[in-house]
Amino acid sequence: TAKRVQSFARPRGITVQPTDVNAVVEGTLQFLGSPSQRGIQVRTELGDVPSVDGDAYTLQEVLFNLCTNAFAAMPNGGTLTLRTRTLGHGDEDSPDSVAIEVADTGVGIPRVYLEKVFEPFFTTRSDSGGTGLGLGLCRMLVSEMGGRMEVQSVVGRGTVFRIVLNPAKTPAVYAS
């Protein structure tokens, strides 16, 4: 908890550079442990997306946090899907943005809470020790990379967190 509070107060060393988001997603999967032991199936749907302006380590941290939250939202099992795709028209004036989505088939977030999920210290998980700092920190980190985060949810059907980043002007030099 103290480390997350410090993260809000202290600037991070994010290095925005061309980043291969598909490699970041695949790297994140290695850190998730064995979700199948919890009755959770993990799927990937990796699109043919360009490199983005991002920081591989930071993106991995954000994705890990979103996946951990998704696991908590599926106490009786379900499906976690990590997806990458392009958004936009792809013309010269408006190049495609890249979306990374973390979708679960969990309990969902009530509409009354959707506007608050990114607020520091807001949590609905009082019994599991949630601090309410994770999603706010994720949004801040994505914003520092020039991107944005969005959320959609339906109670009883699940939640999708979407990270939208700008395409890099040059290909990724290295992956995560």
mmCIF file with all atom_site columns, C-alpha atoms in Angstrom:
data_model
loop_
_atom_site.group_PDB
_atom_site.id
_atom_site.type_symbol
_atom_site.label_atom_id
_atom_site.label_alt_id
_atom_site.label_comp_id
_atom_site.label_asym_id
_atom_site.label_entity_id
_atom_site.label_seq_id
_atom_site.pdbx_PDB_ins_code
_atom_site.Cartn_x
_atom_site.Cartn_y
_atom_site.Cartn_z
_atom_site.occupancy
_atom_site.B_iso_or_equiv
_atom_site.pdbx_formal_charge
_atom_site.auth_seq_id
_atom_site.auth_comp_id
_atom_site.auth_asym_id
_atom_site.auth_atom_id
_atom_site.pdbx_PDB_model_num
ATOM 1   C CA . THR A 1 1   ? 0.000   0.000   0.000   1.00 0.00 ? 1   THR A CA 1
ATOM 2   C CA . ALA A 1 2   ? 2.737   2.463   0.912   1.00 0.00 ? 2   ALA A CA 1
ATOM 3   C CA . LYS A 1 3   ? 4.538   1.795   -2.381  1.00 0.00 ? 3   LYS A CA 1
ATOM 4   C CA . ARG A 1 4   ? 1.401   2.580   -4.375  1.00 0.00 ? 4   ARG A CA 1
ATOM 5   C CA . VAL A 1 5   ? 0.851   5.816   -2.465  1.00 0.00 ? 5   VAL A CA 1
ATOM 6   C CA . GLN A 1 6   ? 4.468   6.789   -3.169  1.00 0.00 ? 6   GLN A CA 1
ATOM 7   C CA . SER A 1 7   ? 3.918   6.013   -6.848  1.00 0.00 ? 7   SER A CA 1
ATOM 8   C CA . PHE A 1 8   ? 1.274   8.743   -6.984  1.00 0.00 ? 8   PHE A CA 1
ATOM 9   C CA . ALA A 1 9   ? 3.527   11.254  -5.281  1.00 0.00 ? 9   ALA A CA 1
ATOM 10  C CA . ARG A 1 10  ? 6.798   10.523  -7.082  1.00 0.00 ? 10  ARG A CA 1
ATOM 11  C CA . PRO A 1 11  ? 7.437   10.897  -10.815 1.00 0.00 ? 11  PRO A CA 1
ATOM 12  C CA . ARG A 1 12  ? 8.250   7.645   -12.592 1.00 0.00 ? 12  ARG A CA 1
ATOM 13  C CA . GLY A 1 13  ? 11.039  6.998   -15.022 1.00 0.00 ? 13  GLY A CA 1
ATOM 14  C CA . ILE A 1 14  ? 8.888   6.149   -18.033 1.00 0.00 ? 14  ILE A CA 1
ATOM 15  C CA . THR A 1 15  ? 10.809  6.001   -21.279 1.00 0.00 ? 15  THR A CA 1
ATOM 16  C CA . VAL A 1 16  ? 8.390   6.355   -24.164 1.00 0.00 ? 16  VAL A CA 1
ATOM 17  C CA . GLN A 1 17  ? 9.771   4.587   -27.212 1.00 0.00 ? 17  GLN A CA 1
ATOM 18  C CA . PRO A 1 18  ? 8.517   2.305   -29.986 1.00 0.00 ? 18  PRO A CA 1
ATOM 19  C CA . THR A 1 19  ? 7.046   -0.738  -28.212 1.00 0.00 ? 19  THR A CA 1
ATOM 20  C CA . ASP A 1 20  ? 5.671   -4.025  -29.560 1.00 0.00 ? 20  ASP A CA 1
ATOM 21  C CA . VAL A 1 21  ? 2.384   -4.411  -27.655 1.00 0.00 ? 21  VAL A CA 1
ATOM 22  C CA . ASN A 1 22  ? 1.863   -8.024  -28.723 1.00 0.00 ? 22  ASN A CA 1
ATOM 23  C CA . ALA A 1 23  ? 5.237   -8.931  -27.185 1.00 0.00 ? 23  ALA A CA 1
ATOM 24  C CA . VAL A 1 24  ? 4.237   -7.066  -24.001 1.00 0.00 ? 24  VAL A CA 1
ATOM 25  C CA . VAL A 1 25  ? 0.965   -9.017  -23.794 1.00 0.00 ? 25  VAL A CA 1
ATOM 26  C CA . GLU A 1 26  ? 2.778   -12.328 -24.290 1.00 0.00 ? 26  GLU A CA 1
ATOM 27  C CA . GLY A 1 27  ? 5.361   -11.339 -21.671 1.00 0.00 ? 27  GLY A CA 1
ATOM 28  C CA . THR A 1 28  ? 2.630   -10.456 -19.176 1.00 0.00 ? 28  THR A CA 1
ATOM 29  C CA . LEU A 1 29  ? 1.062   -13.902 -19.575 1.00 0.00 ? 29  LEU A CA 1
ATOM 30  C CA . GLN A 1 30  ? 4.266   -15.469 -18.247 1.00 0.00 ? 30  GLN A CA 1
ATOM 31  C CA . PHE A 1 31  ? 3.791   -13.675 -14.911 1.00 0.00 ? 31  PHE A CA 1
ATOM 32  C CA . LEU A 1 32  ? 0.159   -14.623 -14.333 1.00 0.00 ? 32  LEU A CA 1
ATOM 33  C CA . GLY A 1 33  ? 0.839   -17.975 -12.716 1.00 0.00 ? 33  GLY A CA 1
ATOM 34  C CA . SER A 1 34  ? -1.734  -20.717 -13.218 1.00 0.00 ? 34  SER A CA 1
ATOM 35  C CA . PRO A 1 35  ? -5.156  -19.100 -13.602 1.00 0.00 ? 35  PRO A CA 1
ATOM 36  C CA . SER A 1 36  ? -6.562  -22.451 -14.763 1.00 0.00 ? 36  SER A CA 1
ATOM 37  C CA . GLN A 1 37  ? -6.234  -23.656 -11.153 1.00 0.00 ? 37  GLN A CA 1
ATOM 38  C CA . ARG A 1 38  ? -8.829  -21.016 -10.323 1.00 0.00 ? 38  ARG A CA 1
ATOM 39  C CA . GLY A 1 39  ? -11.107 -22.196 -13.134 1.00 0.00 ? 39  GLY A CA 1
ATOM 40  C CA . ILE A 1 40  ? -10.104 -19.305 -15.377 1.00 0.00 ? 40  ILE A CA 1
ATOM 41  C CA . GLN A 1 41  ? -9.303  -19.780 -19.050 1.00 0.00 ? 41  GLN A CA 1
ATOM 42  C CA . VAL A 1 42  ? -6.927  -17.221 -20.588 1.00 0.00 ? 42  VAL A CA 1
ATOM 43  C CA . ARG A 1 43  ? -7.251  -16.387 -24.287 1.00 0.00 ? 43  ARG A CA 1
ATOM 44  C CA . THR A 1 44  ? -5.319  -14.037 -26.518 1.00 0.00 ? 44  THR A CA 1
ATOM 45  C CA . GLU A 1 45  ? -6.509  -12.357 -29.685 1.00 0.00 ? 45  GLU A CA 1
ATOM 46  C CA . LEU A 1 46  ? -3.453  -10.520 -30.956 1.00 0.00 ? 46  LEU A CA 1
ATOM 47  C CA . GLY A 1 47  ? -4.050  -8.400  -34.022 1.00 0.00 ? 47  GLY A CA 1
ATOM 48  C CA . ASP A 1 48  ? -1.588  -7.216  -36.619 1.00 0.00 ? 48  ASP A CA 1
ATOM 49  C CA . VAL A 1 49  ? -0.906  -3.903  -34.893 1.00 0.00 ? 49  VAL A CA 1
ATOM 50  C CA . PRO A 1 50  ? 1.879   -1.366  -35.311 1.00 0.00 ? 50  PRO A CA 1
ATOM 51  C CA . SER A 1 51  ? 4.351   -0.491  -32.586 1.00 0.00 ? 51  SER A CA 1
ATOM 52  C CA . VAL A 1 52  ? 3.136   2.150   -30.140 1.00 0.00 ? 52  VAL A CA 1
ATOM 53  C CA . ASP A 1 53  ? 4.695   5.004   -28.231 1.00 0.00 ? 53  ASP A CA 1
ATOM 54  C CA . GLY A 1 54  ? 4.990   3.323   -24.847 1.00 0.00 ? 54  GLY A CA 1
ATOM 55  C CA . ASP A 1 55  ? 7.169   1.811   -22.174 1.00 0.00 ? 55  ASP A CA 1
ATOM 56  C CA . ALA A 1 56  ? 7.247   -2.006  -22.207 1.00 0.00 ? 56  ALA A CA 1
ATOM 57  C CA . TYR A 1 57  ? 7.877   -2.420  -18.467 1.00 0.00 ? 57  TYR A CA 1
ATOM 58  C CA . THR A 1 58  ? 5.150   0.052   -17.518 1.00 0.00 ? 58  THR A CA 1
ATOM 59  C CA . LEU A 1 59  ? 2.631   -1.491  -19.931 1.00 0.00 ? 59  LEU A CA 1
ATOM 60  C CA . GLN A 1 60  ? 3.383   -4.905  -18.465 1.00 0.00 ? 60  GLN A CA 1
ATOM 61  C CA . GLU A 1 61  ? 2.786   -3.526  -14.960 1.00 0.00 ? 61  GLU A CA 1
ATOM 62  C CA . VAL A 1 62  ? -0.564  -2.051  -16.041 1.00 0.00 ? 62  VAL A CA 1
ATOM 63  C CA . LEU A 1 63  ? -1.671  -5.256  -17.774 1.00 0.00 ? 63  LEU A CA 1
ATOM 64  C CA . PHE A 1 64  ? -0.663  -7.369  -14.788 1.00 0.00 ? 64  PHE A CA 1
ATOM 65  C CA . ASN A 1 65  ? -2.763  -5.159  -12.501 1.00 0.00 ? 65  ASN A CA 1
ATOM 66  C CA . LEU A 1 66  ? -5.770  -5.363  -14.839 1.00 0.00 ? 66  LEU A CA 1
ATOM 67  C CA . CYS A 1 67  ? -5.445  -9.157  -15.071 1.00 0.00 ? 67  CYS A CA 1
ATOM 68  C CA . THR A 1 68  ? -5.192  -9.476  -11.291 1.00 0.00 ? 68  THR A CA 1
ATOM 69  C CA . ASN A 1 69  ? -8.380  -7.421  -10.922 1.00 0.00 ? 69  ASN A CA 1
ATOM 70  C CA . ALA A 1 70  ? -10.074 -9.590  -13.556 1.00 0.00 ? 70  ALA A CA 1
ATOM 71  C CA . PHE A 1 71  ? -9.166  -12.754 -11.621 1.00 0.00 ? 71  PHE A CA 1
ATOM 72  C CA . ALA A 1 72  ? -10.729 -11.247 -8.480  1.00 0.00 ? 72  ALA A CA 1
ATOM 73  C CA . ALA A 1 73  ? -13.889 -10.484 -10.487 1.00 0.00 ? 73  ALA A CA 1
ATOM 74  C CA . MET A 1 74  ? -14.236 -14.156 -11.465 1.00 0.00 ? 74  MET A CA 1
ATOM 75  C CA . PRO A 1 75  ? -14.320 -16.035 -8.125  1.00 0.00 ? 75  PRO A CA 1
ATOM 76  C CA . ASN A 1 76  ? -16.184 -18.953 -9.734  1.00 0.00 ? 76  ASN A CA 1
ATOM 77  C CA . GLY A 1 77  ? -14.054 -19.100 -12.866 1.00 0.00 ? 77  GLY A CA 1
ATOM 78  C CA . GLY A 1 78  ? -14.543 -17.622 -16.298 1.00 0.00 ? 78  GLY A CA 1
ATOM 79  C CA . THR A 1 79  ? -12.591 -16.352 -19.273 1.00 0.00 ? 79  THR A CA 1
ATOM 80  C CA . LEU A 1 80  ? -9.956  -13.651 -19.417 1.00 0.00 ? 80  LEU A CA 1
ATOM 81  C CA . THR A 1 81  ? -9.213  -12.355 -22.918 1.00 0.00 ? 81  THR A CA 1
ATOM 82  C CA . LEU A 1 82  ? -6.263  -10.143 -23.811 1.00 0.00 ? 82  LEU A CA 1
ATOM 83  C CA . ARG A 1 83  ? -6.786  -8.551  -27.208 1.00 0.00 ? 83  ARG A CA 1
ATOM 84  C CA . THR A 1 84  ? -4.873  -6.093  -29.395 1.00 0.00 ? 84  THR A CA 1
ATOM 85  C CA . ARG A 1 85  ? -6.361  -4.267  -32.364 1.00 0.00 ? 85  ARG A CA 1
ATOM 86  C CA . THR A 1 86  ? -6.235  -1.018  -34.273 1.00 0.00 ? 86  THR A CA 1
ATOM 87  C CA . LEU A 1 87  ? -8.781  1.768   -33.937 1.00 0.00 ? 87  LEU A CA 1
ATOM 88  C CA . GLY A 1 88  ? -9.350  4.580   -36.395 1.00 0.00 ? 88  GLY A CA 1
ATOM 89  C CA . HIS A 1 89  ? -9.186  5.222   -40.079 1.00 0.00 ? 89  HIS A CA 1
ATOM 90  C CA . GLY A 1 90  ? -5.483  4.847   -40.764 1.00 0.00 ? 90  GLY A CA 1
ATOM 91  C CA . ASP A 1 91  ? -5.159  7.852   -43.030 1.00 0.00 ? 91  ASP A CA 1
ATOM 92  C CA . GLU A 1 92  ? -2.125  10.127  -43.050 1.00 0.00 ? 92  GLU A CA 1
ATOM 93  C CA . ASP A 1 93  ? -3.791  12.841  -40.967 1.00 0.00 ? 93  ASP A CA 1
ATOM 94  C CA . SER A 1 94  ? -5.158  10.417  -38.383 1.00 0.00 ? 94  SER A CA 1
ATOM 95  C CA . PRO A 1 95  ? -3.086  7.235   -38.052 1.00 0.00 ? 95  PRO A CA 1
ATOM 96  C CA . ASP A 1 96  ? -4.645  4.246   -36.356 1.00 0.00 ? 96  ASP A CA 1
ATOM 97  C CA . SER A 1 97  ? -4.488  4.104   -32.578 1.00 0.00 ? 97  SER A CA 1
ATOM 98  C CA . VAL A 1 98  ? -3.718  0.777   -30.961 1.00 0.00 ? 98  VAL A CA 1
ATOM 99  C CA . ALA A 1 99  ? -6.021  -0.732  -28.349 1.00 0.00 ? 99  ALA A CA 1
ATOM 100 C CA . ILE A 1 100 ? -5.022  -3.313  -25.773 1.00 0.00 ? 100 ILE A CA 1
ATOM 101 C CA . GLU A 1 101 ? -8.084  -4.835  -24.115 1.00 0.00 ? 101 GLU A CA 1
ATOM 102 C CA . VAL A 1 102 ? -8.366  -6.890  -20.958 1.00 0.00 ? 102 VAL A CA 1
ATOM 103 C CA . ALA A 1 103 ? -11.824 -8.475  -20.923 1.00 0.00 ? 103 ALA A CA 1
ATOM 104 C CA . ASP A 1 104 ? -13.294 -10.771 -18.282 1.00 0.00 ? 104 ASP A CA 1
ATOM 105 C CA . THR A 1 105 ? -16.537 -12.675 -17.879 1.00 0.00 ? 105 THR A CA 1
ATOM 106 C CA . GLY A 1 106 ? -16.752 -11.767 -14.205 1.00 0.00 ? 106 GLY A CA 1
ATOM 107 C CA . VAL A 1 107 ? -19.307 -10.124 -11.978 1.00 0.00 ? 107 VAL A CA 1
ATOM 108 C CA . GLY A 1 108 ? -19.127 -6.749  -13.733 1.00 0.00 ? 108 GLY A CA 1
ATOM 109 C CA . ILE A 1 109 ? -19.086 -3.264  -12.277 1.00 0.00 ? 109 ILE A CA 1
ATOM 110 C CA . PRO A 1 110 ? -22.372 -1.533  -11.405 1.00 0.00 ? 110 PRO A CA 1
ATOM 111 C CA . ARG A 1 111 ? -22.985 1.571   -13.511 1.00 0.00 ? 111 ARG A CA 1
ATOM 112 C CA . VAL A 1 112 ? -22.940 3.799   -10.414 1.00 0.00 ? 112 VAL A CA 1
ATOM 113 C CA . TYR A 1 113 ? -19.274 2.845   -9.843  1.00 0.00 ? 113 TYR A CA 1
ATOM 114 C CA . LEU A 1 114 ? -17.997 3.090   -13.423 1.00 0.00 ? 114 LEU A CA 1
ATOM 115 C CA . GLU A 1 115 ? -17.235 6.811   -13.160 1.00 0.00 ? 115 GLU A CA 1
ATOM 116 C CA . LYS A 1 116 ? -15.310 6.255   -9.926  1.00 0.00 ? 116 LYS A CA 1
ATOM 117 C CA . VAL A 1 117 ? -13.123 3.231   -10.740 1.00 0.00 ? 117 VAL A CA 1
ATOM 118 C CA . PHE A 1 118 ? -10.089 5.369   -11.639 1.00 0.00 ? 118 PHE A CA 1
ATOM 119 C CA . GLU A 1 119 ? -10.331 7.596   -8.540  1.00 0.00 ? 119 GLU A CA 1
ATOM 120 C CA . PRO A 1 120 ? -7.523  7.067   -6.025  1.00 0.00 ? 120 PRO A CA 1
ATOM 121 C CA . PHE A 1 121 ? -8.644  5.100   -2.944  1.00 0.00 ? 121 PHE A CA 1
ATOM 122 C CA . PHE A 1 122 ? -11.977 4.050   -4.486  1.00 0.00 ? 122 PHE A CA 1
ATOM 123 C CA . THR A 1 123 ? -12.560 0.326   -4.047  1.00 0.00 ? 123 THR A CA 1
ATOM 124 C CA . THR A 1 124 ? -15.461 -2.043  -3.741  1.00 0.00 ? 124 THR A CA 1
ATOM 125 C CA . ARG A 1 125 ? -13.265 -4.855  -2.374  1.00 0.00 ? 125 ARG A CA 1
ATOM 126 C CA . SER A 1 126 ? -13.247 -4.166  1.345   1.00 0.00 ? 126 SER A CA 1
ATOM 127 C CA . ASP A 1 127 ? -13.049 -7.844  2.300   1.00 0.00 ? 127 ASP A CA 1
ATOM 128 C CA . SER A 1 128 ? -10.036 -8.658  0.102   1.00 0.00 ? 128 SER A CA 1
ATOM 129 C CA . GLY A 1 129 ? -7.843  -5.764  1.145   1.00 0.00 ? 129 GLY A CA 1
ATOM 130 C CA . GLY A 1 130 ? -8.155  -3.696  -2.022  1.00 0.00 ? 130 GLY A CA 1
ATOM 131 C CA . THR A 1 131 ? -6.570  -0.268  -1.604  1.00 0.00 ? 131 THR A CA 1
ATOM 132 C CA . GLY A 1 132 ? -8.286  1.474   -4.495  1.00 0.00 ? 132 GLY A CA 1
ATOM 133 C CA . LEU A 1 133 ? -4.963  2.645   -5.900  1.00 0.00 ? 133 LEU A CA 1
ATOM 134 C CA . GLY A 1 134 ? -4.366  0.162   -8.714  1.00 0.00 ? 134 GLY A CA 1
ATOM 135 C CA . LEU A 1 135 ? -6.698  1.483   -11.412 1.00 0.00 ? 135 LEU A CA 1
ATOM 136 C CA . GLY A 1 136 ? -5.889  5.123   -10.683 1.00 0.00 ? 136 GLY A CA 1
ATOM 137 C CA . LEU A 1 137 ? -2.198  4.357   -10.955 1.00 0.00 ? 137 LEU A CA 1
ATOM 138 C CA . CYS A 1 138 ? -2.777  2.411   -14.188 1.00 0.00 ? 138 CYS A CA 1
ATOM 139 C CA . ARG A 1 139 ? -4.633  5.346   -15.723 1.00 0.00 ? 139 ARG A CA 1
ATOM 140 C CA . MET A 1 140 ? -1.902  7.759   -14.654 1.00 0.00 ? 140 MET A CA 1
ATOM 141 C CA . LEU A 1 141 ? 0.832   5.573   -16.178 1.00 0.00 ? 141 LEU A CA 1
ATOM 142 C CA . VAL A 1 142 ? -1.046  5.169   -19.468 1.00 0.00 ? 142 VAL A CA 1
ATOM 143 C CA . SER A 1 143 ? -1.594  8.938   -19.564 1.00 0.00 ? 143 SER A CA 1
ATOM 144 C CA . GLU A 1 144 ? 2.161   9.489   -19.075 1.00 0.00 ? 144 GLU A CA 1
ATOM 145 C CA . MET A 1 145 ? 2.685   7.447   -22.250 1.00 0.00 ? 145 MET A CA 1
ATOM 146 C CA . GLY A 1 146 ? 0.292   9.746   -24.128 1.00 0.00 ? 146 GLY A CA 1
ATOM 147 C CA . GLY A 1 147 ? -2.598  7.273   -24.044 1.00 0.00 ? 147 GLY A CA 1
ATOM 148 C CA . ARG A 1 148 ? -5.942  6.872   -22.352 1.00 0.00 ? 148 ARG A CA 1
ATOM 149 C CA . MET A 1 149 ? -7.898  4.175   -20.516 1.00 0.00 ? 149 MET A CA 1
ATOM 150 C CA . GLU A 1 150 ? -11.545 3.316   -20.929 1.00 0.00 ? 150 GLU A CA 1
ATOM 151 C CA . VAL A 1 151 ? -13.852 0.886   -19.176 1.00 0.00 ? 151 VAL A CA 1
ATOM 152 C CA . GLN A 1 152 ? -17.106 -0.823  -20.161 1.00 0.00 ? 152 GLN A CA 1
ATOM 153 C CA . SER A 1 153 ? -18.994 -3.221  -17.958 1.00 0.00 ? 153 SER A CA 1
ATOM 154 C CA . VAL A 1 154 ? -22.280 -5.063  -17.617 1.00 0.00 ? 154 VAL A CA 1
ATOM 155 C CA . VAL A 1 155 ? -23.206 -6.519  -14.250 1.00 0.00 ? 155 VAL A CA 1
ATOM 156 C CA . GLY A 1 156 ? -23.253 -10.294 -14.450 1.00 0.00 ? 156 GLY A CA 1
ATOM 157 C CA . ARG A 1 157 ? -21.495 -10.365 -17.835 1.00 0.00 ? 157 ARG A CA 1
ATOM 158 C CA . GLY A 1 158 ? -18.059 -8.878  -17.255 1.00 0.00 ? 158 GLY A CA 1
ATOM 159 C CA . THR A 1 159 ? -15.796 -5.921  -17.826 1.00 0.00 ? 159 THR A CA 1
ATOM 160 C CA . VAL A 1 160 ? -13.476 -4.648  -20.543 1.00 0.00 ? 160 VAL A CA 1
ATOM 161 C CA . PHE A 1 161 ? -10.620 -2.284  -19.758 1.00 0.00 ? 161 PHE A CA 1
ATOM 162 C CA . ARG A 1 162 ? -9.166  -0.696  -22.899 1.00 0.00 ? 162 ARG A CA 1
ATOM 163 C CA . ILE A 1 163 ? -5.790  1.008   -23.162 1.00 0.00 ? 163 ILE A CA 1
ATOM 164 C CA . VAL A 1 164 ? -5.501  3.217   -26.252 1.00 0.00 ? 164 VAL A CA 1
ATOM 165 C CA . LEU A 1 165 ? -2.021  4.304   -27.361 1.00 0.00 ? 165 LEU A CA 1
ATOM 166 C CA . ASN A 1 166 ? -0.613  6.278   -30.271 1.00 0.00 ? 166 ASN A CA 1
ATOM 167 C CA . PRO A 1 167 ? 1.272   4.442   -33.010 1.00 0.00 ? 167 PRO A CA 1
ATOM 168 C CA . ALA A 1 168 ? 5.035   4.894   -33.002 1.00 0.00 ? 168 ALA A CA 1
ATOM 169 C CA . LYS A 1 169 ? 6.618   6.721   -35.907 1.00 0.00 ? 169 LYS A CA 1
ATOM 170 C CA . THR A 1 170 ? 9.247   3.956   -36.193 1.00 0.00 ? 170 THR A CA 1
ATOM 171 C CA . PRO A 1 171 ? 9.082   0.178   -35.571 1.00 0.00 ? 171 PRO A CA 1
ATOM 172 C CA . ALA A 1 172 ? 9.906   -1.214  -32.139 1.00 0.00 ? 172 ALA A CA 1
ATOM 173 C CA . VAL A 1 173 ? 13.623  -1.748  -31.606 1.00 0.00 ? 173 VAL A CA 1
ATOM 174 C CA . TYR A 1 174 ? 12.990  -4.387  -28.963 1.00 0.00 ? 174 TYR A CA 1
ATOM 175 C CA . ALA A 1 175 ? 10.095  -6.095  -27.276 1.00 0.00 ? 175 ALA A CA 1
ATOM 176 C CA . SER A 1 176 ? 9.389   -6.459  -23.560 1.00 0.00 ? 176 SER A CA 1
#
